[in-house]
Amino acid sequence: MNEEIGRRLRETAEAHQPDRDRMLTRVHRGMAGTAVPRRRPGIARSWPKVVLAGSAAAGILAVAGIAVAGSVQTAPAHPDGENTLSVPSPGETPSTTPSPRATGDPVPPPATGYPSRTTTGRPSSSASPPATQAGARVSDGPLSSQGSLDPHSTVFWAQSTLTVDTGRPLTAFVAEVRITQTGGVRSTGQWQTAPADDFTVTAQESDGAVVFRWELKPGRVVPAAHQVFAVQYNHAAGARPAGRDSYRVQATASDGAHTVQGGFTTPG
């Protein structure tokens, strides 16, 4: 069967006589009527062009984004509690208004003054004792007296000062200053304006206080003048209360015996 088909095909092919003129005519007609299409480039050859086109597009988008970001600006957020200055319109008075706080944040109270010193400086005036103690007697005859805390006292050290004015010479004189033991009270010294050799000076613990004492020696005289007697001591850190400190002076003048006594006030 197959051999028969093959034989017939060969016979037909050998008997065929091609029309050369007709074929040339058809070829010329086809060439005149249509243009030969270009062959499309392969994927491998066109890929660099695609990459370059994509990069160019990305660059254009980036530049456009920067331009938009530069033209549209938002006001920066201020930290909590910072003041923002509002720009007034013509005719208005500029004002500074605090930015709102976040809901639930505590609002600090307004400042009411300077903080009190806690480590150095003078004791707080809130610890000031009354100007005079009960039973105080600051003048008697030619004698007058005053007790005060030295303004240079600190939270660790203090000086209590007794001043005595006498209008007449004194032939006998005893001054005693009691500094209550409030914690850590220890004598660091004492002094007076009168000659030290005229007095017997002592300082000792007695009945819950450090007692400083001046006693005029026999045959000596305290002249009519302004006299100062000062005691110095350390104490526990902090504003030490001086309300229970006291002094007592007993003296004899030509008109008889006199006594003054009182407490110590802190400076204004």
mmCIF file of C-alpha atoms in Angstrom:
data_model
loop_
_atom_site.group_PDB
_atom_site.id
_atom_site.type_symbol
_atom_site.label_atom_id
_atom_site.label_comp_id
_atom_site.label_asym_id
_atom_site.label_seq_id
_atom_site.Cartn_x
_atom_site.Cartn_y
_atom_site.Cartn_z
ATOM 1 C CA MET A 1 0.000 0.000 0.000
ATOM 2 C CA ASN A 2 2.673 2.475 0.979
ATOM 3 C CA GLU A 3 4.858 1.557 -1.944
ATOM 4 C CA GLU A 4 1.953 2.193 -4.293
ATOM 5 C CA ILE A 5 1.394 5.667 -2.920
ATOM 6 C CA GLY A 6 5.023 6.483 -3.174
ATOM 7 C CA ARG A 7 5.196 5.284 -6.758
ATOM 8 C CA ARG A 8 2.225 7.427 -7.801
ATOM 9 C CA LEU A 9 3.685 10.501 -6.119
ATOM 10 C CA ARG A 10 6.947 10.076 -7.980
ATOM 11 C CA GLU A 11 5.182 9.670 -11.290
ATOM 12 C CA THR A 12 3.092 12.775 -10.678
ATOM 13 C CA ALA A 13 6.139 14.788 -9.700
ATOM 14 C CA GLU A 14 8.050 13.705 -12.777
ATOM 15 C CA ALA A 15 5.103 14.544 -14.993
ATOM 16 C CA HIS A 16 4.604 17.998 -13.404
ATOM 17 C CA GLN A 17 5.828 20.962 -15.467
ATOM 18 C CA PRO A 18 6.004 24.165 -13.374
ATOM 19 C CA ASP A 19 4.749 27.419 -14.949
ATOM 20 C CA ARG A 20 7.727 29.648 -14.369
ATOM 21 C CA ASP A 21 6.126 32.857 -15.629
ATOM 22 C CA ARG A 22 3.063 32.394 -13.482
ATOM 23 C CA MET A 23 5.196 31.853 -10.417
ATOM 24 C CA LEU A 24 7.274 35.011 -11.021
ATOM 25 C CA THR A 25 4.107 37.034 -11.500
ATOM 26 C CA ARG A 26 2.712 35.879 -8.150
ATOM 27 C CA VAL A 27 6.022 36.650 -6.475
ATOM 28 C CA HIS A 28 6.165 40.232 -7.842
ATOM 29 C CA ARG A 29 2.526 40.850 -6.915
ATOM 30 C CA GLY A 30 3.159 39.747 -3.316
ATOM 31 C CA MET A 31 6.253 41.873 -2.975
ATOM 32 C CA ALA A 32 4.460 44.991 -4.219
ATOM 33 C CA GLY A 33 1.380 44.548 -1.965
ATOM 34 C CA THR A 34 2.918 43.850 1.507
ATOM 35 C CA ALA A 35 6.069 44.934 3.417
ATOM 36 C CA VAL A 36 8.329 42.361 4.839
ATOM 37 C CA PRO A 37 7.785 42.378 8.719
ATOM 38 C CA ARG A 38 10.786 42.850 10.983
ATOM 39 C CA ARG A 39 11.796 40.058 13.215
ATOM 40 C CA ARG A 40 11.060 40.763 16.866
ATOM 41 C CA PRO A 41 14.113 40.794 19.131
ATOM 42 C CA GLY A 42 14.463 37.975 21.548
ATOM 43 C CA ILE A 43 13.866 38.269 25.264
ATOM 44 C CA ALA A 44 17.578 38.163 26.030
ATOM 45 C CA ARG A 45 18.297 41.109 23.693
ATOM 46 C CA SER A 46 15.361 43.268 24.920
ATOM 47 C CA TRP A 47 15.958 42.770 28.707
ATOM 48 C CA PRO A 48 18.586 45.591 29.181
ATOM 49 C CA LYS A 49 16.185 48.040 27.576
ATOM 50 C CA VAL A 50 13.424 46.996 30.007
ATOM 51 C CA VAL A 51 15.765 47.450 32.973
ATOM 52 C CA LEU A 52 16.829 50.911 31.807
ATOM 53 C CA ALA A 53 13.231 51.959 31.293
ATOM 54 C CA GLY A 54 12.263 50.742 34.776
ATOM 55 C CA SER A 55 15.173 52.584 36.427
ATOM 56 C CA ALA A 56 14.250 55.807 34.667
ATOM 57 C CA ALA A 57 10.640 55.491 35.817
ATOM 58 C CA ALA A 58 11.733 54.871 39.441
ATOM 59 C CA GLY A 59 13.989 57.936 39.369
ATOM 60 C CA ILE A 60 11.163 60.110 38.086
ATOM 61 C CA LEU A 61 8.848 58.871 40.867
ATOM 62 C CA ALA A 62 11.519 59.532 43.543
ATOM 63 C CA VAL A 63 12.089 63.105 42.359
ATOM 64 C CA ALA A 64 8.336 63.704 42.283
ATOM 65 C CA GLY A 65 7.997 62.361 45.860
ATOM 66 C CA ILE A 66 10.734 64.688 47.142
ATOM 67 C CA ALA A 67 9.106 67.653 45.461
ATOM 68 C CA VAL A 68 5.735 66.841 47.026
ATOM 69 C CA ALA A 69 7.305 66.355 50.481
ATOM 70 C CA GLY A 70 9.110 69.704 50.214
ATOM 71 C CA SER A 71 5.982 71.584 49.203
ATOM 72 C CA VAL A 72 3.692 70.073 51.874
ATOM 73 C CA GLN A 73 5.059 70.572 55.412
ATOM 74 C CA THR A 74 3.428 69.716 58.690
ATOM 75 C CA ALA A 75 4.054 71.580 61.946
ATOM 76 C CA PRO A 76 6.493 69.685 64.207
ATOM 77 C CA ALA A 77 5.016 68.218 67.366
ATOM 78 C CA HIS A 78 6.081 70.019 70.527
ATOM 79 C CA PRO A 79 7.038 68.132 73.696
ATOM 80 C CA ASP A 80 4.547 68.076 76.511
ATOM 81 C CA GLY A 81 4.387 71.360 78.370
ATOM 82 C CA GLU A 82 6.309 73.426 75.794
ATOM 83 C CA ASN A 83 4.841 76.784 74.879
ATOM 84 C CA THR A 84 3.931 77.529 71.280
ATOM 85 C CA LEU A 85 3.859 81.072 69.946
ATOM 86 C CA SER A 86 0.686 81.835 68.013
ATOM 87 C CA VAL A 87 0.916 84.267 65.104
ATOM 88 C CA PRO A 88 -1.750 86.968 65.559
ATOM 89 C CA SER A 89 -3.730 88.406 62.751
ATOM 90 C CA PRO A 90 -3.541 92.173 62.169
ATOM 91 C CA GLY A 91 -5.103 94.079 65.067
ATOM 92 C CA GLU A 92 -4.703 91.234 67.576
ATOM 93 C CA THR A 93 -2.293 91.110 70.509
ATOM 94 C CA PRO A 94 0.232 88.228 70.376
ATOM 95 C CA SER A 95 -0.113 85.708 73.152
ATOM 96 C CA THR A 96 1.705 82.594 74.321
ATOM 97 C CA THR A 97 -0.491 79.609 75.071
ATOM 98 C CA PRO A 98 0.720 76.286 76.514
ATOM 99 C CA SER A 99 0.230 73.262 74.300
ATOM 100 C CA PRO A 100 -2.384 70.818 75.642
ATOM 101 C CA ARG A 101 -1.189 67.941 77.776
ATOM 102 C CA ALA A 102 -1.961 64.334 77.078
ATOM 103 C CA THR A 103 -5.093 63.060 78.834
ATOM 104 C CA GLY A 104 -4.295 61.621 82.238
ATOM 105 C CA ASP A 105 -0.896 63.337 82.675
ATOM 106 C CA PRO A 106 -0.495 64.961 86.134
ATOM 107 C CA VAL A 107 -0.367 68.736 86.125
ATOM 108 C CA PRO A 108 2.296 70.087 88.529
ATOM 109 C CA PRO A 109 1.112 72.693 91.024
ATOM 110 C CA PRO A 110 2.210 76.283 90.453
ATOM 111 C CA ALA A 111 5.455 77.317 92.101
ATOM 112 C CA THR A 112 4.839 79.115 95.381
ATOM 113 C CA GLY A 113 8.366 80.188 96.289
ATOM 114 C CA TYR A 114 11.960 79.120 96.578
ATOM 115 C CA PRO A 115 12.704 75.651 97.975
ATOM 116 C CA SER A 116 14.105 75.556 101.477
ATOM 117 C CA ARG A 117 17.715 74.528 101.928
ATOM 118 C CA THR A 118 18.224 70.994 103.151
ATOM 119 C CA THR A 119 21.995 70.486 103.380
ATOM 120 C CA THR A 120 23.646 73.830 104.025
ATOM 121 C CA GLY A 121 22.728 77.322 105.095
ATOM 122 C CA ARG A 122 20.745 78.727 107.943
ATOM 123 C CA PRO A 123 17.998 76.840 109.742
ATOM 124 C CA SER A 124 14.507 77.389 108.403
ATOM 125 C CA SER A 125 12.665 80.301 109.990
ATOM 126 C CA SER A 126 9.670 77.992 110.531
ATOM 127 C CA ALA A 127 11.618 76.521 113.474
ATOM 128 C CA SER A 128 12.018 79.931 115.137
ATOM 129 C CA PRO A 129 11.117 79.869 118.838
ATOM 130 C CA PRO A 130 8.882 82.517 120.351
ATOM 131 C CA ALA A 131 10.488 85.911 120.952
ATOM 132 C CA THR A 132 10.395 85.411 124.715
ATOM 133 C CA GLN A 133 9.885 82.350 126.906
ATOM 134 C CA ALA A 134 7.374 82.006 129.653
ATOM 135 C CA GLY A 135 8.797 83.666 132.783
ATOM 136 C CA ALA A 136 11.396 85.587 130.780
ATOM 137 C CA ARG A 137 12.734 88.776 132.357
ATOM 138 C CA VAL A 138 15.092 90.581 130.020
ATOM 139 C CA SER A 139 15.739 93.666 132.183
ATOM 140 C CA ASP A 140 16.210 94.351 135.884
ATOM 141 C CA GLY A 141 17.649 97.561 137.350
ATOM 142 C CA PRO A 142 20.854 98.466 135.477
ATOM 143 C CA LEU A 143 20.811 95.112 133.598
ATOM 144 C CA SER A 144 19.203 94.355 130.220
ATOM 145 C CA SER A 145 19.730 91.236 128.091
ATOM 146 C CA GLN A 146 18.936 89.541 124.787
ATOM 147 C CA GLY A 147 19.542 86.022 123.434
ATOM 148 C CA SER A 148 19.810 85.240 119.691
ATOM 149 C CA LEU A 149 21.012 82.556 117.305
ATOM 150 C CA ASP A 150 23.957 83.714 115.208
ATOM 151 C CA PRO A 151 22.997 84.192 111.528
ATOM 152 C CA HIS A 152 26.075 82.222 110.406
ATOM 153 C CA SER A 153 24.787 79.039 112.044
ATOM 154 C CA THR A 154 24.344 76.041 109.736
ATOM 155 C CA VAL A 155 22.465 72.756 109.730
ATOM 156 C CA PHE A 156 25.421 71.090 111.533
ATOM 157 C CA TRP A 157 26.776 73.850 113.798
ATOM 158 C CA ALA A 158 25.416 76.846 115.682
ATOM 159 C CA GLN A 159 26.321 79.752 117.893
ATOM 160 C CA SER A 160 23.991 81.170 120.523
ATOM 161 C CA THR A 161 24.816 84.705 121.611
ATOM 162 C CA LEU A 162 23.908 86.432 124.876
ATOM 163 C CA THR A 163 24.286 90.207 125.104
ATOM 164 C CA VAL A 164 24.234 91.982 128.474
ATOM 165 C CA ASP A 165 24.113 95.712 128.963
ATOM 166 C CA THR A 166 24.814 97.157 132.403
ATOM 167 C CA GLY A 167 24.551 100.772 133.434
ATOM 168 C CA ARG A 168 26.649 100.213 136.570
ATOM 169 C CA PRO A 169 29.822 98.273 137.367
ATOM 170 C CA LEU A 170 29.165 94.743 138.627
ATOM 171 C CA THR A 171 31.121 93.285 141.504
ATOM 172 C CA ALA A 172 29.555 89.845 141.238
ATOM 173 C CA PHE A 173 28.465 88.177 138.018
ATOM 174 C CA VAL A 174 27.345 84.692 136.917
ATOM 175 C CA ALA A 175 26.041 83.991 133.381
ATOM 176 C CA GLU A 176 24.702 80.564 132.494
ATOM 177 C CA VAL A 177 23.550 79.362 129.021
ATOM 178 C CA ARG A 178 21.696 76.051 128.657
ATOM 179 C CA ILE A 179 21.599 74.387 125.190
ATOM 180 C CA THR A 180 19.068 71.556 125.260
ATOM 181 C CA GLN A 181 20.322 68.174 124.060
ATOM 182 C CA THR A 182 18.286 67.726 120.860
ATOM 183 C CA GLY A 183 20.678 65.160 119.363
ATOM 184 C CA GLY A 184 24.396 65.383 118.747
ATOM 185 C CA VAL A 185 24.821 68.614 120.732
ATOM 186 C CA ARG A 186 28.488 68.954 121.728
ATOM 187 C CA SER A 187 30.426 72.041 122.808
ATOM 188 C CA THR A 188 32.974 73.407 120.338
ATOM 189 C CA GLY A 189 33.912 76.466 122.403
ATOM 190 C CA GLN A 190 32.756 79.698 124.033
ATOM 191 C CA TRP A 191 33.998 83.295 124.168
ATOM 192 C CA GLN A 192 33.233 86.732 125.650
ATOM 193 C CA THR A 193 34.190 90.340 125.050
ATOM 194 C CA ALA A 194 35.401 90.886 128.643
ATOM 195 C CA PRO A 195 38.902 89.647 129.530
ATOM 196 C CA ALA A 196 38.951 85.852 129.812
ATOM 197 C CA ASP A 197 41.161 85.982 132.888
ATOM 198 C CA ASP A 198 38.357 87.728 134.810
ATOM 199 C CA PHE A 199 36.108 84.634 134.650
ATOM 200 C CA THR A 200 36.050 80.967 135.512
ATOM 201 C CA VAL A 201 34.653 79.336 132.361
ATOM 202 C CA THR A 202 33.104 75.822 132.198
ATOM 203 C CA ALA A 203 30.995 73.695 129.821
ATOM 204 C CA GLN A 204 29.424 70.395 130.859
ATOM 205 C CA GLU A 205 26.399 68.100 130.352
ATOM 206 C CA SER A 206 23.703 68.466 133.009
ATOM 207 C CA ASP A 207 20.023 67.433 133.130
ATOM 208 C CA GLY A 208 19.641 66.905 129.358
ATOM 209 C CA ALA A 209 21.514 70.062 128.320
ATOM 210 C CA VAL A 210 24.998 71.349 127.657
ATOM 211 C CA VAL A 211 25.551 74.119 130.268
ATOM 212 C CA PHE A 212 28.021 76.928 129.541
ATOM 213 C CA ARG A 213 28.967 79.080 132.554
ATOM 214 C CA TRP A 214 30.933 82.272 133.288
ATOM 215 C CA GLU A 215 31.606 83.261 136.923
ATOM 216 C CA LEU A 216 33.402 86.475 137.779
ATOM 217 C CA LYS A 217 36.505 85.827 139.855
ATOM 218 C CA PRO A 218 36.719 87.444 143.315
ATOM 219 C CA GLY A 219 38.096 90.978 143.245
ATOM 220 C CA ARG A 220 37.289 91.483 139.533
ATOM 221 C CA VAL A 221 34.705 93.927 138.171
ATOM 222 C CA VAL A 222 32.503 93.895 135.068
ATOM 223 C CA PRO A 223 32.523 97.504 133.849
ATOM 224 C CA ALA A 224 29.379 99.375 132.852
ATOM 225 C CA ALA A 225 29.295 98.514 129.128
ATOM 226 C CA HIS A 226 27.850 96.300 126.423
ATOM 227 C CA GLN A 227 29.048 92.716 127.025
ATOM 228 C CA VAL A 228 28.791 89.662 124.747
ATOM 229 C CA PHE A 229 28.888 85.994 125.821
ATOM 230 C CA ALA A 230 28.735 83.365 123.046
ATOM 231 C CA VAL A 231 28.543 79.561 123.038
ATOM 232 C CA GLN A 232 29.295 77.308 120.037
ATOM 233 C CA TYR A 233 28.266 73.694 119.475
ATOM 234 C CA ASN A 234 27.703 70.968 116.926
ATOM 235 C CA HIS A 235 24.334 69.251 116.570
ATOM 236 C CA ALA A 236 22.550 66.630 114.479
ATOM 237 C CA ALA A 237 22.028 67.553 110.825
ATOM 238 C CA GLY A 238 18.949 69.634 110.137
ATOM 239 C CA ALA A 239 17.176 72.734 111.391
ATOM 240 C CA ARG A 240 17.653 72.469 115.133
ATOM 241 C CA PRO A 241 14.812 73.809 117.331
ATOM 242 C CA ALA A 242 16.088 76.323 119.874
ATOM 243 C CA GLY A 243 12.818 76.885 121.701
ATOM 244 C CA ARG A 244 14.003 75.143 124.900
ATOM 245 C CA ASP A 245 17.416 76.822 125.071
ATOM 246 C CA SER A 246 17.736 79.469 127.788
ATOM 247 C CA TYR A 247 20.040 81.818 129.663
ATOM 248 C CA ARG A 248 20.162 83.286 133.176
ATOM 249 C CA VAL A 249 22.320 86.122 134.527
ATOM 250 C CA GLN A 250 22.753 87.015 138.236
ATOM 251 C CA ALA A 251 24.747 90.116 139.104
ATOM 252 C CA THR A 252 25.396 92.492 141.965
ATOM 253 C CA ALA A 253 25.771 96.242 141.551
ATOM 254 C CA SER A 254 26.035 99.093 144.051
ATOM 255 C CA ASP A 255 22.242 99.147 144.368
ATOM 256 C CA GLY A 256 21.844 95.456 145.072
ATOM 257 C CA ALA A 257 21.345 92.070 143.292
ATOM 258 C CA HIS A 258 19.667 91.769 139.892
ATOM 259 C CA THR A 259 18.572 88.841 137.683
ATOM 260 C CA VAL A 260 17.661 88.577 133.989
ATOM 261 C CA GLN A 261 16.690 85.491 132.028
ATOM 262 C CA GLY A 262 15.146 84.445 128.674
ATOM 263 C CA GLY A 263 15.552 82.407 125.518
ATOM 264 C CA PHE A 264 17.202 82.626 122.087
ATOM 265 C CA THR A 265 15.513 83.895 118.960
ATOM 266 C CA THR A 266 16.528 83.094 115.392
ATOM 267 C CA PRO A 267 17.316 85.969 113.019
ATOM 268 C CA GLY A 268 14.445 87.392 110.921
#
